[in-house]
Amino acid sequence: MTDSPGATPARYDGYADWYDANLGPFAEAAGRELLALLGRGPGRCLDLACGTGVNLRRLTDADWSVVGVDLSSDQLRRARERAPEGVELIQGDATALPFADASFDAVACALVHSDVEDFSALCREAFRVLRPGGRLAYVGIHPCFVGPFARNPPGEAPELHRGYRNTAWTKEGFGDGIRRRAGARHVPLAELLNAFLLSDLRLVRVSEAEDEDFPTRIGILAERPGSSDADSRGER
């Protein structure tokens, strides 16, 4: 989880333990889908907006050399508690990354597009830090079925109301959880996909959560066009 531009790092500070306790199963499912999209290493992988670090071990176990970045010091505190040896964690803005151009073979990112003011800026930064041929795997809440316009009763079909095109930052419609406190921004499906395309990333695959009748998660695999060093060596 990360912050929007101009906000203080404290937007999500104080919620790390609550996040793990209440969203752990959902985040774990998103993490499994994330790795299924990304695939195994080797290579240097940026866990972008790593939050409490739920995907750090999953990525390292898949032979990636992982660097995690997040704006929230409280989220990073929890991430450091669970980070495997050798993982580097850095506090930084996902829309203005403190890394050199073309410094990663892969970028993994989950559950963040509703938490930044400009998701396209995050995609542009992912493109910048990826090496040619590098992959960006993203899993987020499904724009068509999750948002302030939707109600999702357990075991029932979602109820959709007017407001799908309303992209204003809001705290309405998110119950009593972290969104109710910190707010969120709805990103319609077209805007979400265009954020990748307008950043010059090439879409490779789009997936939807298969463990639900109405998917609450969407997965997107994109890549920076070009040939990676690994490709030229025949490693992939």
CSV table of C-alpha atoms in Angstrom, one decimal:
chain,number,residue,atom,x,y,z
A,1,MET,CA,0.0,0.0,0.0
A,2,THR,CA,1.3,3.5,-0.8
A,3,ASP,CA,0.2,7.0,-0.7
A,4,SER,CA,-1.1,9.6,-3.1
A,5,PRO,CA,1.2,12.5,-4.3
A,6,GLY,CA,1.2,15.4,-1.9
A,7,ALA,CA,0.0,13.3,1.1
A,8,THR,CA,2.0,12.7,4.1
A,9,PRO,CA,3.5,9.3,4.7
A,10,ALA,CA,1.2,9.0,7.7
A,11,ARG,CA,-1.9,8.3,5.6
A,12,TYR,CA,-1.6,4.6,6.3
A,13,ASP,CA,0.6,4.7,9.3
A,14,GLY,CA,-1.0,3.0,12.3
A,15,TYR,CA,-3.0,0.6,10.1
A,16,ALA,CA,-0.3,-2.0,9.3
A,17,ASP,CA,-1.4,-4.5,12.0
A,18,TRP,CA,-5.1,-3.9,11.2
A,19,TYR,CA,-4.4,-4.5,7.5
A,20,ASP,CA,-2.8,-7.9,8.1
A,21,ALA,CA,-5.5,-9.0,10.5
A,22,ASN,CA,-8.4,-8.0,8.3
A,23,LEU,CA,-7.2,-8.2,4.7
A,24,GLY,CA,-4.6,-10.9,5.1
A,25,PRO,CA,-6.6,-13.7,3.2
A,26,PHE,CA,-7.5,-11.3,0.4
A,27,ALA,CA,-3.9,-10.0,0.1
A,28,GLU,CA,-2.6,-13.6,0.1
A,29,ALA,CA,-4.9,-14.6,-2.7
A,30,ALA,CA,-3.8,-11.5,-4.7
A,31,GLY,CA,-0.2,-12.5,-4.0
A,32,ARG,CA,-0.7,-16.0,-5.5
A,33,GLU,CA,-2.2,-14.5,-8.6
A,34,LEU,CA,0.6,-12.0,-8.8
A,35,LEU,CA,3.3,-14.7,-8.9
A,36,ALA,CA,1.3,-16.7,-11.4
A,37,LEU,CA,1.4,-13.7,-13.7
A,38,LEU,CA,5.0,-12.8,-13.1
A,39,GLY,CA,6.6,-16.2,-13.1
A,40,ARG,CA,9.9,-17.2,-11.6
A,41,GLY,CA,13.2,-15.5,-11.6
A,42,PRO,CA,16.1,-15.2,-11.6
A,43,GLY,CA,16.6,-11.5,-11.7
A,44,ARG,CA,16.2,-8.3,-9.7
A,45,CYS,CA,12.5,-7.6,-8.8
A,46,LEU,CA,11.0,-4.5,-7.3
A,47,ASP,CA,8.1,-5.1,-5.0
A,48,LEU,CA,6.4,-1.8,-5.7
A,49,ALA,CA,4.2,-0.4,-2.9
A,50,CYS,CA,5.1,-3.5,-0.9
A,51,GLY,CA,3.0,-2.5,2.1
A,52,THR,CA,3.3,-4.9,5.0
A,53,GLY,CA,5.5,-7.3,2.9
A,54,VAL,CA,3.0,-10.1,2.3
A,55,ASN,CA,4.7,-10.9,-1.1
A,56,LEU,CA,8.4,-10.6,-0.1
A,57,ARG,CA,8.9,-14.3,0.7
A,58,ARG,CA,6.7,-15.5,-2.1
A,59,LEU,CA,9.0,-13.6,-4.6
A,60,THR,CA,12.3,-14.6,-3.0
A,61,ASP,CA,11.1,-18.3,-3.0
A,62,ALA,CA,10.5,-17.9,-6.7
A,63,ASP,CA,14.2,-17.0,-7.2
A,64,TRP,CA,13.9,-13.3,-7.4
A,65,SER,CA,16.3,-10.9,-5.7
A,66,VAL,CA,13.8,-8.5,-4.1
A,67,VAL,CA,13.8,-4.8,-3.3
A,68,GLY,CA,10.7,-3.5,-1.6
A,69,VAL,CA,9.6,0.1,-1.6
A,70,ASP,CA,6.6,1.8,0.2
A,71,LEU,CA,5.8,5.3,1.4
A,72,SER,CA,4.4,4.3,4.8
A,73,SER,CA,6.9,3.8,7.6
A,74,ASP,CA,4.4,1.8,9.6
A,75,GLN,CA,3.7,-0.6,6.7
A,76,LEU,CA,7.5,-1.0,6.3
A,77,ARG,CA,7.9,-1.7,10.0
A,78,ARG,CA,5.6,-4.7,9.5
A,79,ALA,CA,7.4,-5.6,6.2
A,80,ARG,CA,10.8,-5.7,8.0
A,81,GLU,CA,9.4,-8.1,10.6
A,82,ARG,CA,8.6,-10.7,7.9
A,83,ALA,CA,11.2,-9.9,5.2
A,84,PRO,CA,13.5,-12.8,4.3
A,85,GLU,CA,17.3,-12.3,4.6
A,86,GLY,CA,18.8,-10.3,1.8
A,87,VAL,CA,15.6,-8.3,1.0
A,88,GLU,CA,16.2,-4.6,0.8
A,89,LEU,CA,13.4,-2.3,2.0
A,90,ILE,CA,13.3,1.4,1.1
A,91,GLN,CA,10.9,4.2,2.0
A,92,GLY,CA,9.9,6.0,-1.1
A,93,ASP,CA,7.0,7.2,-3.4
A,94,ALA,CA,5.8,4.8,-6.0
A,95,THR,CA,5.2,7.7,-8.4
A,96,ALA,CA,8.8,9.1,-8.0
A,97,LEU,CA,11.0,6.1,-7.4
A,98,PRO,CA,14.5,6.5,-6.0
A,99,PHE,CA,16.1,4.1,-8.5
A,100,ALA,CA,18.1,4.4,-11.7
A,101,ASP,CA,16.6,3.8,-15.1
A,102,ALA,CA,16.5,0.2,-16.3
A,103,SER,CA,17.6,-1.2,-12.9
A,104,PHE,CA,15.1,-4.1,-12.5
A,105,ASP,CA,14.2,-7.2,-14.5
A,106,ALA,CA,10.7,-7.3,-13.0
A,107,VAL,CA,8.2,-5.2,-11.0
A,108,ALA,CA,5.5,-6.8,-8.9
A,109,CYS,CA,2.7,-4.6,-7.5
A,110,ALA,CA,-0.6,-5.5,-5.8
A,111,LEU,CA,-3.7,-3.7,-4.5
A,112,VAL,CA,-2.5,-0.1,-5.1
A,113,HIS,CA,-4.4,1.6,-8.0
A,114,SER,CA,-7.1,2.8,-5.7
A,115,ASP,CA,-4.5,4.3,-3.3
A,116,VAL,CA,-2.7,6.7,-5.6
A,117,GLU,CA,-4.0,9.9,-7.2
A,118,ASP,CA,-2.4,9.1,-10.5
A,119,PHE,CA,-1.9,5.4,-11.3
A,120,SER,CA,-0.5,6.3,-14.7
A,121,ALA,CA,2.4,8.0,-12.9
A,122,LEU,CA,3.2,4.7,-11.1
A,123,CYS,CA,3.1,2.9,-14.4
A,124,ARG,CA,5.5,5.4,-16.0
A,125,GLU,CA,7.9,4.9,-13.1
A,126,ALA,CA,7.6,1.1,-13.5
A,127,PHE,CA,8.4,1.5,-17.2
A,128,ARG,CA,11.4,3.7,-16.4
A,129,VAL,CA,13.0,1.3,-13.9
A,130,LEU,CA,12.4,-1.8,-15.9
A,131,ARG,CA,15.1,-3.1,-18.3
A,132,PRO,CA,14.0,-3.7,-21.9
A,133,GLY,CA,12.1,-6.9,-21.9
A,134,GLY,CA,11.3,-6.6,-18.2
A,135,ARG,CA,7.9,-7.5,-16.8
A,136,LEU,CA,5.3,-5.7,-14.7
A,137,ALA,CA,2.8,-7.9,-12.9
A,138,TYR,CA,-0.1,-6.2,-11.3
A,139,VAL,CA,-3.1,-7.4,-9.3
A,140,GLY,CA,-5.7,-5.0,-8.0
A,141,ILE,CA,-9.4,-4.8,-7.0
A,142,HIS,CA,-11.7,-5.4,-10.0
A,143,PRO,CA,-12.9,-2.0,-11.2
A,144,CYS,CA,-16.2,-3.4,-12.4
A,145,PHE,CA,-17.3,-5.1,-9.1
A,146,VAL,CA,-15.5,-3.3,-6.3
A,147,GLY,CA,-15.8,0.4,-5.4
A,148,PRO,CA,-18.1,2.9,-3.7
A,149,PHE,CA,-20.8,2.1,-6.3
A,150,ALA,CA,-20.8,-1.6,-5.4
A,151,ARG,CA,-22.1,-3.6,-2.5
A,152,ASN,CA,-20.7,-7.2,-2.1
A,153,PRO,CA,-22.7,-9.2,0.4
A,154,PRO,CA,-20.9,-12.5,1.2
A,155,GLY,CA,-22.4,-15.4,-0.9
A,156,GLU,CA,-24.6,-13.1,-2.9
A,157,ALA,CA,-24.4,-11.3,-6.3
A,158,PRO,CA,-22.9,-7.8,-6.1
A,159,GLU,CA,-25.3,-4.9,-6.1
A,160,LEU,CA,-24.1,-2.2,-8.5
A,161,HIS,CA,-25.4,1.4,-8.2
A,162,ARG,CA,-24.8,4.7,-10.1
A,163,GLY,CA,-21.3,6.2,-9.7
A,164,TYR,CA,-19.1,3.9,-11.7
A,165,ARG,CA,-17.5,6.9,-13.5
A,166,ASN,CA,-17.0,8.9,-10.3
A,167,THR,CA,-13.2,8.9,-9.8
A,168,ALA,CA,-13.1,11.4,-6.9
A,169,TRP,CA,-11.3,10.4,-3.7
A,170,THR,CA,-13.9,9.2,-1.3
A,171,LYS,CA,-14.4,7.5,2.0
A,172,GLU,CA,-18.0,6.5,1.2
A,173,GLY,CA,-19.0,2.9,0.5
A,174,PHE,CA,-16.1,1.2,2.1
A,175,GLY,CA,-17.6,0.2,5.5
A,176,ASP,CA,-15.7,0.6,8.7
A,177,GLY,CA,-12.2,-0.6,7.5
A,178,ILE,CA,-9.1,1.2,6.4
A,179,ARG,CA,-10.7,2.7,3.3
A,180,ARG,CA,-13.3,4.3,5.6
A,181,ARG,CA,-10.5,6.0,7.4
A,182,ALA,CA,-8.0,6.7,4.6
A,183,GLY,CA,-10.3,6.9,1.6
A,184,ALA,CA,-9.8,5.5,-1.9
A,185,ARG,CA,-10.1,6.4,-5.5
A,186,HIS,CA,-12.2,4.4,-8.0
A,187,VAL,CA,-10.4,3.8,-11.3
A,188,PRO,CA,-12.7,2.6,-14.1
A,189,LEU,CA,-11.5,-0.3,-16.2
A,190,ALA,CA,-10.6,1.7,-19.3
A,191,GLU,CA,-8.5,4.2,-17.2
A,192,LEU,CA,-6.7,1.3,-15.5
A,193,LEU,CA,-5.7,-0.4,-18.7
A,194,ASN,CA,-4.8,2.8,-20.4
A,195,ALA,CA,-2.4,3.7,-17.6
A,196,PHE,CA,-0.3,0.8,-18.8
A,197,LEU,CA,-0.7,1.5,-22.5
A,198,LEU,CA,0.0,5.3,-22.2
A,199,SER,CA,3.2,4.5,-20.3
A,200,ASP,CA,4.5,2.6,-23.4
A,201,LEU,CA,4.1,-0.8,-21.6
A,202,ARG,CA,2.9,-3.6,-23.8
A,203,LEU,CA,0.0,-5.6,-22.4
A,204,VAL,CA,0.7,-9.4,-22.4
A,205,ARG,CA,-2.2,-10.8,-20.5
A,206,VAL,CA,-5.2,-9.9,-18.4
A,207,SER,CA,-6.8,-12.3,-15.9
A,208,GLU,CA,-9.7,-12.3,-13.4
A,209,ALA,CA,-9.9,-14.1,-10.0
A,210,GLU,CA,-11.3,-17.5,-10.7
A,211,ASP,CA,-12.2,-18.4,-7.1
A,212,GLU,CA,-15.3,-16.2,-7.1
A,213,ASP,CA,-18.5,-16.1,-9.1
A,214,PHE,CA,-18.0,-12.3,-9.5
A,215,PRO,CA,-14.2,-11.5,-9.5
A,216,THR,CA,-13.1,-8.9,-7.0
A,217,ARG,CA,-9.5,-9.0,-8.3
A,218,ILE,CA,-8.0,-8.3,-11.8
A,219,GLY,CA,-4.5,-9.2,-12.9
A,220,ILE,CA,-2.5,-7.5,-15.6
A,221,LEU,CA,0.9,-8.6,-17.0
A,222,ALA,CA,2.7,-6.0,-19.1
A,223,GLU,CA,6.3,-5.6,-20.3
A,224,ARG,CA,8.7,-3.0,-21.4
A,225,PRO,CA,9.3,-3.6,-25.1
A,226,GLY,CA,12.8,-4.7,-26.1
A,227,SER,CA,15.2,-7.6,-25.4
A,228,SER,CA,16.5,-8.3,-21.9
A,229,ASP,CA,20.0,-9.4,-21.1
A,230,ALA,CA,18.4,-12.7,-19.9
A,231,ASP,CA,16.8,-13.2,-23.3
A,232,SER,CA,20.1,-12.6,-25.1
A,233,ARG,CA,21.7,-15.2,-22.9
A,234,GLY,CA,18.9,-17.7,-23.5
A,235,GLU,CA,17.9,-17.8,-19.9
A,236,ARG,CA,14.2,-17.3,-20.6
